[in-house]
Short mmCIF file of N, CA and C in Angstrom, two decimals:
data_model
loop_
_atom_site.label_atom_id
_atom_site.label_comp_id
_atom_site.label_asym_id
_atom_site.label_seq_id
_atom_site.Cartn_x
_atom_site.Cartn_y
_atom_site.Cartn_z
N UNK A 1 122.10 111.17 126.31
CA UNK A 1 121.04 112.11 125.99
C UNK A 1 119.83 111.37 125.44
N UNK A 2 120.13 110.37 124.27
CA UNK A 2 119.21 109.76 123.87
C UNK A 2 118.35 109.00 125.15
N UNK A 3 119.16 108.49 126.08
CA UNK A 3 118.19 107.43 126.99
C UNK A 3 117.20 108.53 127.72
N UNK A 4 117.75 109.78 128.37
CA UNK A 4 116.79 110.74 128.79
C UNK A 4 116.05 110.98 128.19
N UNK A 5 115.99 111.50 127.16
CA UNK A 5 114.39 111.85 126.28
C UNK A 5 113.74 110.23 125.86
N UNK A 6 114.36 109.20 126.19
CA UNK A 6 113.36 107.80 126.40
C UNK A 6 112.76 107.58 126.90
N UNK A 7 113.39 107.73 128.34
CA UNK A 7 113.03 107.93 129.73
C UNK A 7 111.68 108.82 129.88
N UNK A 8 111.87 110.50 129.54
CA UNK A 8 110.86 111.43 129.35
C UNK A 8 109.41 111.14 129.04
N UNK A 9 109.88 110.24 127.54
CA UNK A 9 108.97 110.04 126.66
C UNK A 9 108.10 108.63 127.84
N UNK A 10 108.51 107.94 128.03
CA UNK A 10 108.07 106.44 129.02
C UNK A 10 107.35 107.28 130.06
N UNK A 11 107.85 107.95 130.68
CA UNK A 11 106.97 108.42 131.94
C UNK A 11 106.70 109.61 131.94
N UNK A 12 106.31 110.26 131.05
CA UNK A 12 105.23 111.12 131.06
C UNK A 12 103.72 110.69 129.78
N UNK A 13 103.72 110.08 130.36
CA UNK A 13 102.20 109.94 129.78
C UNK A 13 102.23 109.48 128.67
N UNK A 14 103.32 109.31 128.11
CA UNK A 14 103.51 108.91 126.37
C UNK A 14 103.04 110.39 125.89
N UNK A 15 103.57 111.54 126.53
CA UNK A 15 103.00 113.15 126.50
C UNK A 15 104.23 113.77 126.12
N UNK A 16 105.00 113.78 125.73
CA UNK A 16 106.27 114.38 125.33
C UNK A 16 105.54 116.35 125.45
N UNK A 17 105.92 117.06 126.52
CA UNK A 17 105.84 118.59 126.40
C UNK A 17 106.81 119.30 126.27
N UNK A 18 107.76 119.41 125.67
CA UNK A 18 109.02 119.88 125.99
C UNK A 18 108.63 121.01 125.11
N UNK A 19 109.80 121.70 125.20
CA UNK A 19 109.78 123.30 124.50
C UNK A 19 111.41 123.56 123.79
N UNK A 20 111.12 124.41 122.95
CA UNK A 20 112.26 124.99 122.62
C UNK A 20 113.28 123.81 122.15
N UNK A 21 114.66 124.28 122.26
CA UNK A 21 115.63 123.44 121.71
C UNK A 21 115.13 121.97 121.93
N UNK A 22 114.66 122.09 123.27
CA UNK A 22 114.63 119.99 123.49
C UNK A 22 113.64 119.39 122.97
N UNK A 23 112.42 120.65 122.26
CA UNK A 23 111.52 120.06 121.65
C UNK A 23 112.38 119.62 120.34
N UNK A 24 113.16 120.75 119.54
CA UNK A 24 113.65 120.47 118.47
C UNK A 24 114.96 119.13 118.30
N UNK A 25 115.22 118.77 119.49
CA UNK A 25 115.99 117.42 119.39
C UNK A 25 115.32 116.26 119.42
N UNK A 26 114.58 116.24 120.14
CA UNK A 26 113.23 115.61 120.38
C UNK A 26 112.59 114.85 118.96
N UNK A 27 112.13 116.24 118.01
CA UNK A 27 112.07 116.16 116.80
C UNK A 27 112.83 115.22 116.11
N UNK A 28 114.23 115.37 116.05
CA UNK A 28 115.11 114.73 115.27
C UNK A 28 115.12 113.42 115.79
N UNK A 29 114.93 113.08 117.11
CA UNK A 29 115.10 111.80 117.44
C UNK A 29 113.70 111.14 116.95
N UNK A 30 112.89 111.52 117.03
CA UNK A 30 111.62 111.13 116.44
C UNK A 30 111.18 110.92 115.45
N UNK A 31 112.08 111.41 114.23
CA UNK A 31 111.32 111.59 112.73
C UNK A 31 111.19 110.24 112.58
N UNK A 32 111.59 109.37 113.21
CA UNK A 32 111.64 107.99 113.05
C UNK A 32 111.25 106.85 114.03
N UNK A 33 110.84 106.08 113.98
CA UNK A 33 110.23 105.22 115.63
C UNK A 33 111.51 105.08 115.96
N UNK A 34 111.35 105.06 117.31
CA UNK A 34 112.51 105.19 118.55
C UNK A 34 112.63 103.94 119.35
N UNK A 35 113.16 102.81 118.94
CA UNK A 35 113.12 101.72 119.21
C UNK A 35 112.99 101.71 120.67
N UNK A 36 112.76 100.88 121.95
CA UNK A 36 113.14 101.12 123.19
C UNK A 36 113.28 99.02 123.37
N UNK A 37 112.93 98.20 122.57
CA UNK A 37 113.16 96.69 122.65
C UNK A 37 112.66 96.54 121.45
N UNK A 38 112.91 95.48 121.23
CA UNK A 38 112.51 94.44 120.01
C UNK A 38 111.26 94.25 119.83
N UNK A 39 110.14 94.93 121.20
CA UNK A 39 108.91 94.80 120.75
C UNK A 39 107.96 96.39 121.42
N UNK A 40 109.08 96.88 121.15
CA UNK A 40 108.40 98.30 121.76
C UNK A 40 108.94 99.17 121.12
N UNK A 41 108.02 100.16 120.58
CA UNK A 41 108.84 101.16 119.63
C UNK A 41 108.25 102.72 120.11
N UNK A 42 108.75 103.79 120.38
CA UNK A 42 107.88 104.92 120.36
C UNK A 42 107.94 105.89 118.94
N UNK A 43 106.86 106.17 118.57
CA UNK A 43 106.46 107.20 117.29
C UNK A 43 105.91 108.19 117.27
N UNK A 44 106.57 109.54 116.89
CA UNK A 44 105.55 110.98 116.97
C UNK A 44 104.42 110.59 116.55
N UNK A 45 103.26 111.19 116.89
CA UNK A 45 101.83 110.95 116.63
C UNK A 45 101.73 112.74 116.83
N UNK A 46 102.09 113.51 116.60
CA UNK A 46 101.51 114.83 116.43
C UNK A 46 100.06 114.77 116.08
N UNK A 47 99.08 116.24 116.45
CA UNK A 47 97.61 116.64 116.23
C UNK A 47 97.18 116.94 117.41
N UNK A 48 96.54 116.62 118.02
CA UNK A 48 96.40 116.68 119.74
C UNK A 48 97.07 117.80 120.49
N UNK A 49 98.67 117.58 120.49
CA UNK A 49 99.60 118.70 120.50
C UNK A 49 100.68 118.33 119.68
N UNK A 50 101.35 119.14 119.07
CA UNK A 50 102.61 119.11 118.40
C UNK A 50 103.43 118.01 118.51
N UNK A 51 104.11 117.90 119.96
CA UNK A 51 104.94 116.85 120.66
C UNK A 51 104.34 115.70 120.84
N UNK A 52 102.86 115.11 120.56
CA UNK A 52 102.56 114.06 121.33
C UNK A 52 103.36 112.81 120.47
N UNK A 53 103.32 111.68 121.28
CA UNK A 53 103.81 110.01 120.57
C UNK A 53 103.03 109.33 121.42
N UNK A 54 103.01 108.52 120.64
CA UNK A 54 102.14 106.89 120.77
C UNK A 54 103.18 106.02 121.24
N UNK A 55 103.28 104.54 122.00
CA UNK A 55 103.72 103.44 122.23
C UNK A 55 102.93 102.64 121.24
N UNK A 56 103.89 101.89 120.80
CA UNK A 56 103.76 100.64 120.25
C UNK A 56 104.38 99.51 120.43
N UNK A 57 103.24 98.26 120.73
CA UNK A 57 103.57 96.68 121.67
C UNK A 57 103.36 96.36 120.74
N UNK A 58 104.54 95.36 120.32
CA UNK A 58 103.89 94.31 119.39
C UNK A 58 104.05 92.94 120.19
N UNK A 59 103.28 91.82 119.79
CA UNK A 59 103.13 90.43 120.42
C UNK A 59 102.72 90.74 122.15
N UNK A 60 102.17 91.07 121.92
CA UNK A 60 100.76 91.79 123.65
C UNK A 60 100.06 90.66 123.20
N UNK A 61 99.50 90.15 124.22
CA UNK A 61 98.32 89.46 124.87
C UNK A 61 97.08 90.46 125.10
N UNK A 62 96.25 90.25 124.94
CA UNK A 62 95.27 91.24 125.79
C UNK A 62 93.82 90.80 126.01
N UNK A 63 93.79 90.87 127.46
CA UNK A 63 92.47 90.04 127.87
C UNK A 63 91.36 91.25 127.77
N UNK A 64 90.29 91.45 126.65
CA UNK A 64 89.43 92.05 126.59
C UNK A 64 88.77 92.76 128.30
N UNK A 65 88.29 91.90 129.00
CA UNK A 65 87.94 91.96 130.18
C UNK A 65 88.24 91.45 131.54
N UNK A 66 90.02 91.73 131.54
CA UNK A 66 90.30 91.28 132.48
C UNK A 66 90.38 90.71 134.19
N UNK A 67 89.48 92.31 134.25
CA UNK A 67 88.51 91.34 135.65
C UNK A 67 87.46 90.23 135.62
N UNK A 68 87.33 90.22 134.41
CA UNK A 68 85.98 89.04 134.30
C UNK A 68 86.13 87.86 134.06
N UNK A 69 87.74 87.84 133.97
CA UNK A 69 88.30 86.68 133.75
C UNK A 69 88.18 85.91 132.43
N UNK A 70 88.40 87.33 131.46
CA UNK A 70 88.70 86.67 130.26
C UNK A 70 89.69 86.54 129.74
N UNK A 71 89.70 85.19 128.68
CA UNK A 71 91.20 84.93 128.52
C UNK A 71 92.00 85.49 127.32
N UNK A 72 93.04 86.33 127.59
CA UNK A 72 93.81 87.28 126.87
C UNK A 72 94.07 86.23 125.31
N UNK A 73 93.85 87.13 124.36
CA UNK A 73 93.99 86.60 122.95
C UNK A 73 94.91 86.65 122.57
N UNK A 74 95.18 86.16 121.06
CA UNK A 74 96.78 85.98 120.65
C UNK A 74 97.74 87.05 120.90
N UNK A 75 98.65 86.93 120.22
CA UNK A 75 99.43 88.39 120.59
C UNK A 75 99.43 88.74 119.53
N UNK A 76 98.72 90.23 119.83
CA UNK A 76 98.55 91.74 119.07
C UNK A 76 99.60 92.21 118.74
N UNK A 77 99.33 93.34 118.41
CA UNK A 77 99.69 94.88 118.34
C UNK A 77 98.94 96.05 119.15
N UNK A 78 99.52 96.56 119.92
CA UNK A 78 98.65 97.70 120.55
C UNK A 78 99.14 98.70 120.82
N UNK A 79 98.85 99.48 120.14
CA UNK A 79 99.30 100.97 120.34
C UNK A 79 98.81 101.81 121.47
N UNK A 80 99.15 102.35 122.49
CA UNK A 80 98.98 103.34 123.46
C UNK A 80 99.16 104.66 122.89
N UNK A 81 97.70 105.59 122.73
CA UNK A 81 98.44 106.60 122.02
C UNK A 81 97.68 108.15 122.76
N UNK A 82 97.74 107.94 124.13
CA UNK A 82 97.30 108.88 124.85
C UNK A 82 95.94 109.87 123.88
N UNK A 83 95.88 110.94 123.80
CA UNK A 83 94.44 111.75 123.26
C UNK A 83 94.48 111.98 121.98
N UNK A 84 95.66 110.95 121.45
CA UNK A 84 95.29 111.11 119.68
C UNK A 84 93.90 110.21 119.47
N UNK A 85 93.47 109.72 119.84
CA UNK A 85 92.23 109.10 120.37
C UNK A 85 91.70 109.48 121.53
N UNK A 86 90.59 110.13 121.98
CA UNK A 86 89.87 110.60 123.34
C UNK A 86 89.23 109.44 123.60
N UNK A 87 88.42 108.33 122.81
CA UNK A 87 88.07 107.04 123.38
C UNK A 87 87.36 106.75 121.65
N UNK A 88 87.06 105.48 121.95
CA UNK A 88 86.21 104.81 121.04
C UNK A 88 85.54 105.35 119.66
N UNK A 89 84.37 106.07 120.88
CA UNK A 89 83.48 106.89 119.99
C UNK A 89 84.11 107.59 119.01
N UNK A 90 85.18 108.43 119.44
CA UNK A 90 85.10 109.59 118.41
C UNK A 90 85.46 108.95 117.05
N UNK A 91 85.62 107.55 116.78
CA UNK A 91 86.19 107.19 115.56
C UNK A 91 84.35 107.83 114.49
N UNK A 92 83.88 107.70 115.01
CA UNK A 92 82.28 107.94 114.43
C UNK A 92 82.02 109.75 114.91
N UNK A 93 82.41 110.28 115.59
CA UNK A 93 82.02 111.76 116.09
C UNK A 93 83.37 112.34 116.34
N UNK A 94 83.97 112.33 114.85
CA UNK A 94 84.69 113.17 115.02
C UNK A 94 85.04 114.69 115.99
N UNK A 95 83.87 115.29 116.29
CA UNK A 95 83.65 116.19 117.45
C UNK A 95 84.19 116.06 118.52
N UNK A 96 84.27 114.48 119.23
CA UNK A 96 84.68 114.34 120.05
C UNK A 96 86.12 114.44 120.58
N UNK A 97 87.04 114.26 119.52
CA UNK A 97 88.79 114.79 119.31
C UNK A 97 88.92 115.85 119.12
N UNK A 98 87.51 116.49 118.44
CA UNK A 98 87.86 117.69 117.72
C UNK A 98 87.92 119.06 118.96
N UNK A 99 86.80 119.16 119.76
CA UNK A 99 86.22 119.56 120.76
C UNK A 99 87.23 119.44 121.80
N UNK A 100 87.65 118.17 122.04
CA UNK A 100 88.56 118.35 123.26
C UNK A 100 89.98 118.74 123.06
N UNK A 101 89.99 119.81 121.57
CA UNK A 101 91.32 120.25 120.99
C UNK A 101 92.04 119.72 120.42
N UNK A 102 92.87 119.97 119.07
CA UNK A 102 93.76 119.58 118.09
C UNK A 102 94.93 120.77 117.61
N UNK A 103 95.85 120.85 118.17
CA UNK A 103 96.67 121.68 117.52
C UNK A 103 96.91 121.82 115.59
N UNK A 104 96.98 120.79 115.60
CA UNK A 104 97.05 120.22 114.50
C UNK A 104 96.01 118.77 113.66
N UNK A 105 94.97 119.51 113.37
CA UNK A 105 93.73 118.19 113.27
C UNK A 105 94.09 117.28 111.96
N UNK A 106 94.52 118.10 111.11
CA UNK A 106 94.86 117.11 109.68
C UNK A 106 96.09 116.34 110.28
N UNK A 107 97.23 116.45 110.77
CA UNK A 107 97.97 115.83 111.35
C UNK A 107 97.13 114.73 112.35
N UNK A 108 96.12 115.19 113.10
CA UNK A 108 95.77 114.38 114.03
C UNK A 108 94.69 112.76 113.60
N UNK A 109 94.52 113.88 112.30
CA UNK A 109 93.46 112.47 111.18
C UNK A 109 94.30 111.77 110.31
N UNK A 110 95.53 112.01 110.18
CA UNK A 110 96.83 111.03 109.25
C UNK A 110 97.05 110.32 110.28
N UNK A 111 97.91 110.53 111.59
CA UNK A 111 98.11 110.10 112.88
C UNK A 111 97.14 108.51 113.58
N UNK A 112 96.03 109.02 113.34
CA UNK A 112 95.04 108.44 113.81
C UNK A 112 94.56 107.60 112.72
N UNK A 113 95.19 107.63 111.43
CA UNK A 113 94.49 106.07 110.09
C UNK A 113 95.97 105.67 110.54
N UNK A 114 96.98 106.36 110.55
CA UNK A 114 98.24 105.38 110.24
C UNK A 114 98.21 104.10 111.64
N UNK A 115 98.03 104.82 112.95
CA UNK A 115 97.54 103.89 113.97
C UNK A 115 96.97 103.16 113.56
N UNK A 116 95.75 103.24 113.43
CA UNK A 116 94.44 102.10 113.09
C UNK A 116 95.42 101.46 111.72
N UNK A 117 95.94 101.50 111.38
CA UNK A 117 96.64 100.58 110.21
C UNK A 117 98.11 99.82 110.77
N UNK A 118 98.42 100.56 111.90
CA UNK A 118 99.45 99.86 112.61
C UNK A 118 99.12 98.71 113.60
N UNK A 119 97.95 98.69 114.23
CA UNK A 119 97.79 98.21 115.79
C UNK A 119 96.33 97.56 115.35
N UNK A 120 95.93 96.37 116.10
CA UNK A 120 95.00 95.71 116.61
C UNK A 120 94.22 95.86 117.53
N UNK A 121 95.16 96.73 118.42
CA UNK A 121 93.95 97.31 119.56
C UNK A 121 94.62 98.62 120.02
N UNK A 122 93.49 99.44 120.47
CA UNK A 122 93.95 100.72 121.26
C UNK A 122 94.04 101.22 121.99
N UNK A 123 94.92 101.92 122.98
CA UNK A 123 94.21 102.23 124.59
C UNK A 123 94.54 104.27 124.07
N UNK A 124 93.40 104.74 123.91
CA UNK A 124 93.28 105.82 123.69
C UNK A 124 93.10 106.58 125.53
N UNK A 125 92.76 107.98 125.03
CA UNK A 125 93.44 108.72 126.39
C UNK A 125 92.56 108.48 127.32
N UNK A 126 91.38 108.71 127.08
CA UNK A 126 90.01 108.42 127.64
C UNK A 126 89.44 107.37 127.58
N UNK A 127 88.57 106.85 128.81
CA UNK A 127 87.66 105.69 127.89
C UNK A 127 88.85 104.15 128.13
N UNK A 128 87.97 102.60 127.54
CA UNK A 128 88.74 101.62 127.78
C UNK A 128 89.13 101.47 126.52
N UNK A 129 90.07 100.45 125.87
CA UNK A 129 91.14 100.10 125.18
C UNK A 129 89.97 99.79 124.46
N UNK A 130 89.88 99.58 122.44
CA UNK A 130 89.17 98.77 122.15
C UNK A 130 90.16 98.37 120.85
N UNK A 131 88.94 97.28 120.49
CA UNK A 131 89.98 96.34 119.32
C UNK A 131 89.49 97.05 118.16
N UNK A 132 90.70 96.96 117.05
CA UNK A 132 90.47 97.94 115.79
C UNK A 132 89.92 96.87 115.12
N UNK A 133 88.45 97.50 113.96
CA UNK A 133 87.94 96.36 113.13
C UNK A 133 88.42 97.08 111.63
N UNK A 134 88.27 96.55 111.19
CA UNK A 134 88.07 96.56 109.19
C UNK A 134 87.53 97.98 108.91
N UNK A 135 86.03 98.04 109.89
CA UNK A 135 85.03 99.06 109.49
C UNK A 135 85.66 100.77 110.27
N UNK A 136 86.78 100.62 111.57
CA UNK A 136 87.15 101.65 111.97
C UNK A 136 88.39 102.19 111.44
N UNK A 137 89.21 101.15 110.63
CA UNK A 137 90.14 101.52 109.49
C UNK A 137 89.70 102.35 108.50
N UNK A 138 88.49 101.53 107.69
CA UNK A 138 88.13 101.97 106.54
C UNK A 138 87.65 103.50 106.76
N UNK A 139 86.89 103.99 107.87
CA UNK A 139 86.24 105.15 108.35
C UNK A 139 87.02 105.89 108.51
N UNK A 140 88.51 105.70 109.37
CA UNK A 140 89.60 106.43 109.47
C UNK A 140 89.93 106.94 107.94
N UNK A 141 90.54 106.04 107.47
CA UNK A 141 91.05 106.50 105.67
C UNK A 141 90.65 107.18 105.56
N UNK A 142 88.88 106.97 105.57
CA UNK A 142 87.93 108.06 104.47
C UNK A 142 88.38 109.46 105.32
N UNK A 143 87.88 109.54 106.46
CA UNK A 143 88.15 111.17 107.04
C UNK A 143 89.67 111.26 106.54
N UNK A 144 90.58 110.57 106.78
CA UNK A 144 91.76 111.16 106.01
C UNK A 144 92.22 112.02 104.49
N UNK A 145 91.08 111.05 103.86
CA UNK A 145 91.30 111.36 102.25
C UNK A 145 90.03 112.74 102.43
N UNK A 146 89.18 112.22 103.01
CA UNK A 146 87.78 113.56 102.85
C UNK A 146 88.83 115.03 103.37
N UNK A 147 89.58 114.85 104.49
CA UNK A 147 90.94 116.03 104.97
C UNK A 147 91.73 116.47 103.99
N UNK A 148 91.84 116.13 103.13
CA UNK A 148 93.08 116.01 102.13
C UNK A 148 92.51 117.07 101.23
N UNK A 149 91.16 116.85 100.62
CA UNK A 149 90.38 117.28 99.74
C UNK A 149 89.74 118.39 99.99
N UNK A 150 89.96 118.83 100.97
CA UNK A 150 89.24 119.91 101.50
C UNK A 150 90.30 120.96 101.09
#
């Protein structure tokens, strides 16, 4: 059972939609990262929708611009985390996640600092992969804590 909802989780989009009971097993298998190797882990990332999860690579290579023939940097961390990120921007326009829907947005702004505090780079749903700095952490937090306070 466990390898099927692995399986699920791997090839659908890193989109987990399930319903009902298999959402709620789903759940349980999730409250916790879901190992799949020694350098791949999957983690609920709820906000976006309820069910969503992120991939997480650790020790990735990643060539910024790989058609251009640049040469892939040390090995990262990179989280794949389908539309808990819509691209880049919205780390600055919040609107832009917000707008293209959040079931859950305070979930989706915890979700989205704990990433940026997990991973080095991101391949969000939209848009190309970019590398996390200091200044898109720190920005994350703040909307987190500014969420909190509200």
């Amino acid at each position: 059972m466990m390898m099927k909802i692995a399986e699920e989780l791997k090839f659908a989009s890193l989109r987990a939609h399930v319903r009902s009971t298999r959402w709620q097993h789903c759940q349980s298998v999730l409250a916790a990262p879901f190992r799949l190797s020694d350098t791949i882990e999957v983690l609920a990332t709820p906000g976006h929708t309820l069910s969503c999860v992120s991939l997480l690579v650790r020790n990735c290579t990643v060539a910024p611009n790989a058609d251009a023939g640049d040469i892939p940097n040390a090995p990262q961390t990179v989280a794949i985390v389908g539309d808990l990120f819509e691209r880049a921007e919205d780390i600055a326009d919040a609107a832009l996640w917000l707008d293209a829907g959040s079931e859950d947005p305070a979930a989706q702004r915890r979700n989205r600092a704990r990433m940026a505090t997990l991973a080095d780079y991101i391949v969000p749903g939209h848009g190309p992969g970019f590398a996390v700095t200091g200044d898109a952490r720190a920005a994350l937090n703040a909307q987190q804590v500014g969420d909190a306070a509200q």
